[in-house]
Coordinates of C-alpha atoms in Angstrom, one line a residue:
Chain A
M1 CA -97.0 56.1 -88.5
A2 CA -97.0 58.4 -91.5
P3 CA -95.0 57.0 -94.4
Q4 CA -93.9 60.3 -95.8
K5 CA -91.1 62.3 -94.1
R6 CA -92.4 65.3 -92.2
E7 CA -91.5 68.7 -93.5
K8 CA -89.8 70.9 -91.1
R9 CA -92.4 73.2 -89.5
T10 CA -92.2 76.9 -89.6
L11 CA -94.5 77.4 -86.7
T12 CA -93.0 79.3 -83.8
P13 CA -94.3 79.1 -80.2
E14 CA -95.1 82.8 -80.4
A15 CA -97.2 82.4 -83.5
F16 CA -98.9 79.3 -82.2
G17 CA -99.7 81.2 -79.0
K18 CA -101.2 83.9 -81.0
F19 CA -103.3 81.4 -82.9
L20 CA -104.6 79.9 -79.6
R21 CA -105.4 83.4 -78.3
C22 CA -107.6 83.9 -81.3
L23 CA -109.5 80.8 -80.5
S24 CA -110.3 82.0 -77.0
E25 CA -109.0 84.4 -74.4
D26 CA -109.3 81.6 -71.9
D27 CA -106.4 79.2 -72.2
E28 CA -108.3 76.2 -71.4
L29 CA -111.1 76.9 -73.8
A30 CA -108.5 77.8 -76.5
V31 CA -106.8 74.4 -76.1
R32 CA -110.1 72.7 -76.2
E33 CA -111.2 74.5 -79.4
Y34 CA -107.8 73.6 -80.9
Q35 CA -108.4 70.0 -80.1
R36 CA -111.8 70.1 -81.7
I37 CA -110.5 71.6 -84.9
R38 CA -107.6 69.1 -85.0
T39 CA -109.9 66.1 -84.5
K40 CA -112.3 67.3 -87.2
L41 CA -109.6 68.1 -89.7
I42 CA -107.6 65.0 -89.2
R43 CA -110.9 63.1 -89.7
F44 CA -111.4 65.0 -92.9
F45 CA -108.0 64.0 -94.2
L46 CA -108.6 60.4 -93.2
H47 CA -112.0 60.4 -95.0
K48 CA -110.1 61.6 -98.0
G49 CA -107.9 58.6 -97.9
C50 CA -104.8 60.5 -96.9
T51 CA -102.0 58.4 -95.4
D52 CA -100.5 61.3 -93.4
A53 CA -103.5 63.0 -91.9
E54 CA -101.6 64.5 -89.0
D55 CA -98.9 65.9 -91.2
L56 CA -101.5 67.5 -93.4
F57 CA -103.2 69.0 -90.3
D58 CA -99.9 70.5 -89.1
K59 CA -99.4 71.9 -92.6
T60 CA -102.8 73.4 -92.4
V61 CA -102.2 75.1 -89.1
D62 CA -98.9 76.4 -90.3
I63 CA -100.6 78.1 -93.2
V64 CA -103.4 79.4 -91.1
V65 CA -101.1 80.9 -88.5
A66 CA -98.9 82.4 -91.2
K67 CA -101.7 84.0 -93.0
V68 CA -103.7 85.5 -90.1
E69 CA -102.7 89.0 -89.2
S70 CA -105.4 89.6 -86.6
C71 CA -108.1 87.6 -84.8
V72 CA -110.8 89.4 -86.6
E73 CA -110.3 86.9 -89.4
Y74 CA -111.1 84.1 -86.9
Q75 CA -114.8 84.7 -86.5
N76 CA -115.3 81.0 -87.3
P77 CA -112.0 79.3 -86.8
L78 CA -113.2 75.9 -87.8
A79 CA -114.6 77.1 -91.1
Y80 CA -111.4 79.1 -91.8
C81 CA -109.2 76.1 -91.0
Y82 CA -111.4 73.8 -93.0
G83 CA -111.1 76.0 -96.1
V84 CA -107.3 75.9 -95.8
A85 CA -107.4 72.1 -95.1
R86 CA -109.3 71.5 -98.4
N87 CA -106.6 73.5 -100.3
V88 CA -103.9 71.4 -98.6
W89 CA -105.7 68.2 -99.5
H90 CA -106.0 69.3 -103.1
E91 CA -102.4 70.1 -103.3
H92 CA -101.6 66.7 -101.6
T93 CA -103.8 64.8 -104.0
R94 CA -102.0 66.3 -107.0
E95 CA -98.6 65.2 -105.5
R96 CA -99.8 61.9 -104.2
K97 CA -98.4 58.8 -105.8
S98 CA -100.1 55.5 -105.8
V99 CA -99.5 53.7 -102.6
T100 CA -99.3 49.9 -102.1
L101 CA -100.3 48.4 -98.8
E102 CA -97.4 47.7 -96.7
V103 CA -98.8 45.1 -94.4
D104 CA -101.2 42.2 -94.7
V105 CA -104.4 44.0 -94.0
A106 CA -106.3 40.8 -93.2
S107 CA -103.9 40.0 -90.4
P108 CA -105.3 40.6 -86.9
E109 CA -102.0 40.4 -85.4
H110 CA -99.7 43.3 -84.7
P111 CA -96.4 42.8 -86.4
D112 CA -94.7 42.8 -83.0
P113 CA -95.8 39.6 -81.1
K114 CA -95.2 41.3 -77.8
V115 CA -97.6 44.1 -78.7
H116 CA -100.1 41.6 -80.0
E117 CA -100.0 39.7 -76.7
L118 CA -100.6 43.0 -74.8
E119 CA -103.4 43.9 -77.1
L120 CA -105.1 40.6 -76.3
Q121 CA -104.7 41.2 -72.6
C122 CA -106.1 44.7 -73.0
L123 CA -109.0 43.4 -75.0
D124 CA -110.0 41.2 -72.2
R125 CA -109.6 44.0 -69.7
C126 CA -111.5 46.4 -71.8
L127 CA -114.4 43.9 -72.4
G128 CA -114.5 43.5 -68.6
R129 CA -115.0 47.2 -68.2
L130 CA -118.0 47.3 -70.5
S131 CA -121.5 47.4 -69.0
P132 CA -123.1 43.9 -68.9
G133 CA -125.6 45.0 -71.5
D134 CA -122.9 46.3 -73.9
R135 CA -120.9 43.2 -73.3
D136 CA -123.9 41.0 -74.1
V137 CA -124.7 42.9 -77.2
V138 CA -121.2 42.9 -78.7
T139 CA -120.6 39.3 -77.9
R140 CA -123.8 38.1 -79.4
Y141 CA -123.3 40.5 -82.4
H142 CA -119.9 39.0 -83.2
G143 CA -120.4 35.5 -81.9
Q144 CA -122.1 33.8 -84.9
H145 CA -121.6 33.0 -88.5
G146 CA -123.9 32.8 -91.6
R147 CA -127.6 32.1 -91.0
D148 CA -127.1 32.1 -87.2
K149 CA -125.5 35.5 -87.3
I150 CA -128.5 36.9 -89.2
Q151 CA -130.9 35.5 -86.8
V152 CA -129.1 36.6 -83.7
R153 CA -128.7 40.2 -85.1
R154 CA -132.4 40.2 -86.0
L155 CA -133.2 39.4 -82.4
L156 CA -130.8 41.9 -81.0
A157 CA -132.2 44.6 -83.4
D158 CA -135.7 43.8 -82.0
G159 CA -134.5 44.6 -78.6
A160 CA -132.4 47.6 -79.6
G161 CA -135.2 49.4 -81.6
G162 CA -134.3 48.4 -85.1
M163 CA -131.3 47.2 -87.1
N164 CA -129.9 50.7 -87.6
A165 CA -130.1 51.5 -83.9
L166 CA -128.3 48.1 -83.1
R167 CA -125.5 49.0 -85.6
V168 CA -125.0 52.3 -84.1
R169 CA -124.9 50.9 -80.6
V170 CA -122.4 48.2 -81.7
H171 CA -120.4 50.8 -83.5
R172 CA -120.2 52.9 -80.3
I173 CA -119.2 49.9 -78.2
R174 CA -116.5 48.9 -80.6
K175 CA -115.2 52.4 -80.7
E176 CA -115.1 52.5 -76.9
L177 CA -113.3 49.1 -76.9
R178 CA -110.8 50.2 -79.5
I179 CA -109.9 53.4 -77.7
C180 CA -109.6 51.5 -74.5
V181 CA -107.4 48.8 -76.0
V182 CA -105.1 51.4 -77.7
E183 CA -104.7 53.3 -74.4
C184 CA -104.2 50.2 -72.4
T185 CA -101.6 48.8 -74.7
K186 CA -99.8 52.1 -74.7
R187 CA -99.8 52.1 -70.9
L188 CA -98.5 48.6 -70.7
L189 CA -95.7 49.3 -73.2
N190 CA -94.5 52.3 -71.3
Chain B
M1 CA -132.0 67.1 -88.2
K2 CA -131.9 63.5 -89.1
S3 CA -133.8 64.1 -92.4
N4 CA -131.1 66.5 -93.5
L5 CA -128.5 63.7 -93.4
P6 CA -127.3 62.6 -96.8
D7 CA -128.0 59.1 -98.2
R8 CA -125.8 56.4 -96.7
S9 CA -124.8 55.1 -100.0
L10 CA -123.5 58.5 -100.9
I11 CA -121.4 58.6 -97.8
R12 CA -120.1 55.1 -98.6
E13 CA -119.2 56.2 -102.1
N14 CA -117.4 59.2 -100.7
L15 CA -115.4 56.9 -98.2
L16 CA -114.5 54.7 -101.1
G17 CA -113.0 57.7 -103.0
R18 CA -115.6 57.7 -105.8
L19 CA -116.8 61.2 -105.3
D20 CA -113.4 62.9 -105.5
H21 CA -114.1 63.8 -109.2
E22 CA -117.5 65.1 -108.5
K23 CA -116.3 68.4 -107.0
E24 CA -119.5 70.0 -106.0
L25 CA -121.1 67.0 -104.4
E26 CA -117.8 66.0 -102.6
E27 CA -117.3 69.5 -101.3
Q28 CA -120.8 69.7 -99.9
L29 CA -120.6 66.3 -98.3
S30 CA -117.1 66.9 -96.8
H31 CA -118.3 70.2 -95.4
D32 CA -121.3 68.7 -93.9
I33 CA -119.3 65.9 -92.4
C34 CA -116.9 68.4 -90.8
F35 CA -119.6 70.6 -89.3
N36 CA -122.3 68.2 -88.5
D37 CA -121.4 66.0 -85.5
E38 CA -124.2 63.6 -86.1
L39 CA -123.2 63.1 -89.7
S40 CA -119.6 62.8 -88.6
E41 CA -120.6 59.9 -86.4
M42 CA -122.6 58.4 -89.1
V43 CA -119.6 58.5 -91.4
E44 CA -117.5 56.7 -88.8
F45 CA -120.2 54.1 -88.5
I46 CA -120.4 53.5 -92.3
E47 CA -116.6 53.4 -92.3
E48 CA -116.8 50.6 -89.8
E49 CA -119.5 48.9 -91.9
I50 CA -117.2 48.9 -94.9
I51 CA -114.6 47.2 -92.7
E52 CA -117.1 44.6 -91.5
D53 CA -118.1 44.0 -95.1
F54 CA -114.5 43.7 -96.1
L55 CA -113.9 41.1 -93.4
D56 CA -117.1 39.3 -94.2
G57 CA -116.0 39.0 -97.8
T58 CA -119.4 40.4 -98.9
L59 CA -117.9 43.3 -100.9
D60 CA -118.2 43.1 -104.7
A61 CA -114.9 43.3 -106.7
A62 CA -115.1 47.0 -107.4
D63 CA -115.7 47.9 -103.7
K64 CA -113.0 45.5 -102.6
D65 CA -110.6 47.1 -105.0
A66 CA -111.6 50.6 -103.7
V67 CA -111.0 49.4 -100.2
N68 CA -107.6 48.1 -101.0
T69 CA -106.4 51.1 -103.1
Y70 CA -108.1 54.0 -101.4
F71 CA -110.0 53.3 -98.2
L72 CA -107.2 51.5 -96.4
R73 CA -104.5 54.0 -97.3
P74 CA -104.6 55.8 -93.9
P75 CA -102.7 53.8 -91.2
E76 CA -105.6 54.7 -88.9
R77 CA -108.0 52.7 -91.0
K78 CA -105.6 49.8 -91.2
E79 CA -105.5 49.9 -87.4
K80 CA -109.3 49.9 -87.3
L81 CA -109.4 46.9 -89.7
R82 CA -106.8 45.1 -87.5
F83 CA -108.8 45.8 -84.4
A84 CA -112.0 44.6 -86.0
R85 CA -110.2 41.5 -87.0
L86 CA -108.8 41.1 -83.6
L87 CA -112.2 41.5 -82.0
R88 CA -113.8 39.0 -84.3
N89 CA -111.1 36.4 -83.7
H90 CA -111.5 36.9 -80.0
F91 CA -115.2 36.2 -80.1
E92 CA -114.9 33.4 -82.6
D93 CA -112.3 31.7 -80.4
Q94 CA -114.4 32.1 -77.4
H95 CA -117.4 30.8 -79.3
Q96 CA -115.5 27.7 -80.5
L97 CA -114.1 27.2 -77.0
V98 CA -117.5 27.3 -75.3
G99 CA -119.3 25.7 -78.2
T100 CA -118.7 22.2 -76.8
V101 CA -119.8 23.4 -73.3
S102 CA -123.0 25.0 -74.6
D103 CA -123.7 21.8 -76.6
T104 CA -124.2 19.8 -73.3
R105 CA -125.3 22.6 -70.9
P106 CA -127.4 25.3 -72.5
S107 CA -127.6 28.6 -70.7
A108 CA -130.8 30.3 -69.8
Y109 CA -130.0 32.8 -72.5
T110 CA -129.6 30.0 -75.0
N111 CA -132.9 28.6 -74.2
V112 CA -134.6 31.9 -74.7
V113 CA -133.1 32.3 -78.1
R114 CA -133.7 28.8 -79.1
E115 CA -137.4 29.3 -78.6
S116 CA -137.5 31.5 -81.6
S117 CA -134.8 29.9 -83.7
D118 CA -132.4 27.1 -84.0
Y119 CA -129.7 29.4 -82.8
R120 CA -127.0 28.3 -80.5
A121 CA -126.0 31.3 -78.4
P122 CA -122.3 32.1 -77.8
I123 CA -121.1 32.1 -74.3
P124 CA -119.0 35.2 -73.8
W125 CA -115.5 34.9 -72.2
W126 CA -116.6 36.5 -69.0
S127 CA -119.3 33.9 -68.6
H128 CA -116.4 31.4 -68.1
F129 CA -116.6 32.7 -64.6
K130 CA -119.9 30.9 -64.5
T131 CA -118.3 27.8 -65.8
Y132 CA -115.4 28.2 -63.3
G133 CA -118.0 28.8 -60.6
Q134 CA -119.8 25.6 -61.6
L135 CA -116.5 23.8 -61.7
A136 CA -115.6 25.2 -58.3
A137 CA -119.0 24.2 -56.9
L138 CA -118.5 20.7 -58.4
I139 CA -115.1 20.5 -56.7
V140 CA -116.6 21.7 -53.5
L141 CA -119.4 19.2 -53.9
C142 CA -116.9 16.4 -54.6
I143 CA -114.8 17.3 -51.6
G144 CA -117.9 17.7 -49.5
S145 CA -119.1 14.3 -50.7
L146 CA -115.7 12.7 -50.0
L147 CA -115.7 14.2 -46.5
Y148 CA -119.2 13.1 -46.0
I149 CA -118.4 9.5 -47.1
S150 CA -115.2 9.6 -45.1
A151 CA -117.2 10.7 -42.1
L152 CA -119.8 8.0 -42.7
Q153 CA -117.0 5.4 -43.0
R154 CA -115.5 6.7 -39.8
K155 CA -118.9 6.6 -38.1
E156 CA -119.4 3.1 -39.5
A157 CA -116.0 2.1 -38.3
D158 CA -116.8 3.6 -34.9
L159 CA -120.1 1.7 -34.8
E160 CA -118.3 -1.5 -35.8
S161 CA -115.8 -0.9 -33.1
Q162 CA -118.6 -0.2 -30.6
L163 CA -120.4 -3.4 -31.8
A164 CA -117.3 -5.4 -31.4
Q165 CA -116.9 -3.9 -27.9
E166 CA -120.6 -4.7 -27.2
R167 CA -120.1 -8.3 -28.4
E168 CA -117.0 -8.6 -26.2
H169 CA -119.0 -7.2 -23.4
S170 CA -121.9 -9.5 -24.1
A171 CA -119.5 -12.4 -24.2
S172 CA -118.0 -11.4 -20.9
L173 CA -121.5 -10.9 -19.5
V174 CA -122.4 -14.4 -20.7
K175 CA -119.3 -15.7 -18.9
E176 CA -120.2 -13.7 -15.8
A177 CA -123.8 -14.8 -15.9
P178 CA -123.3 -18.0 -13.9
I179 CA -121.2 -15.9 -11.5
L180 CA -124.0 -13.5 -11.1
E181 CA -126.5 -16.3 -10.8
S182 CA -124.3 -17.9 -8.2
S183 CA -124.0 -14.6 -6.4
L184 CA -127.7 -14.7 -5.7
I185 CA -129.3 -17.7 -4.1
P186 CA -133.0 -18.3 -3.5
L187 CA -134.4 -19.4 -0.3
T188 CA -138.1 -20.4 -0.1
L189 CA -139.6 -20.9 3.3
V190 CA -143.1 -22.3 3.4
T191 CA -143.4 -24.0 6.8
D192 CA -142.8 -22.5 10.1
R193 CA -141.1 -24.2 13.0
S194 CA -144.4 -25.1 14.7
R195 CA -145.4 -27.2 11.7
G196 CA -142.1 -28.3 10.3
D197 CA -139.8 -31.2 10.7
D198 CA -136.5 -30.3 12.3
T199 CA -134.6 -32.8 10.2
Q200 CA -136.0 -31.5 6.9
I201 CA -135.5 -27.8 7.2
P202 CA -134.5 -26.0 4.0
H203 CA -130.9 -25.4 3.4
I204 CA -128.8 -23.2 1.2
E205 CA -125.2 -23.5 0.2
I206 CA -123.3 -20.2 0.3
K207 CA -120.5 -20.1 -2.1
P208 CA -117.6 -17.7 -2.0
S209 CA -119.3 -15.9 -4.9
T210 CA -122.6 -15.6 -3.1
R211 CA -123.4 -12.1 -2.3
R212 CA -127.1 -12.1 -1.4
I213 CA -129.9 -14.4 -0.5
M214 CA -133.3 -14.0 -2.0
V215 CA -135.9 -15.0 0.5
D216 CA -139.5 -15.9 -0.2
I217 CA -141.6 -16.7 2.9
A218 CA -145.2 -17.9 2.3
L219 CA -147.2 -16.7 5.2
Q220 CA -150.2 -18.3 6.7
G221 CA -153.4 -16.4 7.0
H222 CA -154.4 -13.2 5.2
S223 CA -152.9 -10.4 7.2
P224 CA -152.2 -7.3 5.2
G225 CA -149.1 -6.6 7.4
P226 CA -146.8 -5.0 7.9
F227 CA -144.5 -7.7 9.4
D228 CA -141.3 -7.4 11.4
V229 CA -138.7 -9.8 10.1
R230 CA -135.7 -10.7 12.2
L231 CA -132.8 -13.0 11.3
E232 CA -131.6 -14.9 14.3
T233 CA -129.7 -18.1 15.1
K234 CA -131.7 -21.0 15.9
A235 CA -130.7 -20.5 19.6
G236 CA -132.3 -17.1 19.4
N237 CA -129.2 -14.9 19.2
G238 CA -129.6 -11.8 17.2
P239 CA -130.9 -10.2 15.4
I240 CA -128.4 -10.6 12.7
W241 CA -130.6 -8.7 10.3
S242 CA -134.1 -7.1 10.7
A243 CA -136.6 -5.2 8.7
R244 CA -140.3 -4.1 8.7
L245 CA -141.9 -5.3 5.5
L246 CA -145.2 -5.3 3.7
P247 CA -146.3 -8.6 2.3
L248 CA -147.2 -9.3 -1.4
V249 CA -150.8 -10.4 -1.6
S250 CA -152.0 -12.3 -4.7
S251 CA -155.5 -12.1 -6.1
S252 CA -156.1 -15.6 -4.6
G253 CA -155.2 -14.3 -1.2
D254 CA -151.8 -15.9 -0.8
T255 CA -149.5 -13.7 1.3
R256 CA -145.7 -13.6 0.8
L257 CA -142.8 -11.8 2.1
V258 CA -140.2 -11.4 -0.6
F259 CA -136.9 -9.7 0.3
D260 CA -133.2 -10.2 0.0
L261 CA -130.5 -9.9 2.6
P262 CA -126.7 -10.0 2.4
A263 CA -125.0 -13.3 2.7
Q264 CA -121.9 -11.8 4.1
G265 CA -121.1 -12.9 7.7
M266 CA -123.3 -16.0 7.7
E267 CA -121.8 -19.2 8.7
S268 CA -122.6 -22.9 8.5
D269 CA -125.4 -23.1 11.0
V270 CA -129.1 -23.1 11.4
Y271 CA -130.8 -19.7 11.2
S272 CA -134.3 -18.6 11.6
F273 CA -136.5 -15.7 10.4
L274 CA -138.8 -14.5 13.1
V275 CA -141.8 -13.1 11.4
S276 CA -144.2 -11.1 13.7
S277 CA -146.8 -8.5 13.4
P278 CA -146.1 -5.2 15.1
L279 CA -149.8 -4.9 15.8
P280 CA -150.8 -5.3 19.4
G281 CA -152.3 -8.7 20.4
S282 CA -151.0 -10.5 17.3
G283 CA -148.7 -13.0 19.1
S284 CA -145.0 -13.6 19.3
G285 CA -144.6 -14.5 15.7
K286 CA -143.4 -17.5 13.8
H287 CA -140.0 -18.9 13.1
Y288 CA -138.9 -20.0 9.7
D289 CA -135.8 -22.1 10.1
F290 CA -133.2 -22.8 7.4
R291 CA -129.7 -24.3 7.3
V292 CA -126.7 -22.6 5.9
E293 CA -123.7 -24.5 4.7
L294 CA -120.6 -22.6 3.6
A295 CA -119.0 -24.1 0.6
H296 CA -115.2 -23.8 0.1

């Protein structure tokens, strides 16, 4: 997924274990906190337009683990990691070269026809799993063009408590659908 | 909490990479996005909004350029764009597919929407189950109708067959009617022996098909009966047949004995019905003679 070649990580299992222990004494809570930090920082890199958010996160963790001598410095792990992530981003921005888009961004089809077919199947399945209300909203929201679309969305907004509330609802439904389709496609491919 | 959220347009500018050179503002906004879950979701939402605008073609040239050169750099966003496109295509295809159906058969939902606008509602893919259900119901109705028509035709055929049988039966009955008629012969006796002429006594012809003889004897007087009736030969042998009968009395007072008896065993001869009253002191009775001729 990342276009740049990943650098070899210096992180050892022992060092990473130490990092997790600083997040929480409880293993489960430590992993959960790590996932939370990971999600937020990857999102940060994505918001900054980085093409290799996961690599940059790994780099951030490597730096954090290498720098920290004791858990005392981890009073607020997210804040600490975020500070390091920003530095990583700055460094990355300086090194970044202009990137040309590799694929036709307007194409809805996956480059692999088999995957595209699976995605369509999964989309059907995932739509079927939505609640009837959500299905109705997303269908009507996307089902029209031009003037019709405006009128339908206005009607939907009246029922949803305003246009902003409608947009948020549709956003959540689409996100749920997207996650569902991605997971479903992965399952079918495996 | 909501009032502390930054302006949407500012977030949008940030997502399009236009705040990267405004260090302080960018730093504050990025920090807030990272630590405020509500804001983080709002950013995702605006991100999607940019994708929608991009697909709608409603972005101005500068925004479109920013989307192409900055916003769509991360593969994750390209995937989001592709998914949004996939979703749109899906619903548009469904809409086109069902458009012709909804033209002729508006749903309840469509009707509701049409009340307030000229809008033709989309029929979602899953509502095809409704169409399939209607088709299935139509097929079941057609099959049911065919079965019903078939049953009617069978019934009609049965009735026609029965009618034909009845006609045949009627025809056979018509043929048999004379036979039936000939199986029953009438015998009316009005005059008893004391008043009659021996040479002119009534006679009947018994054919091989004759089964019974219908006898009608007009009695003299107005006795209410009952009467003992005995069939004898003229010589007085018998009785061949006997019965105690009540007479039929008309409103004018005529009294008649009407009965039938089997013709079997009767031969060509003169027979007599002896009609008497069982009441004491009523006499020995009257004889009503008749001649039988056996036909061969």
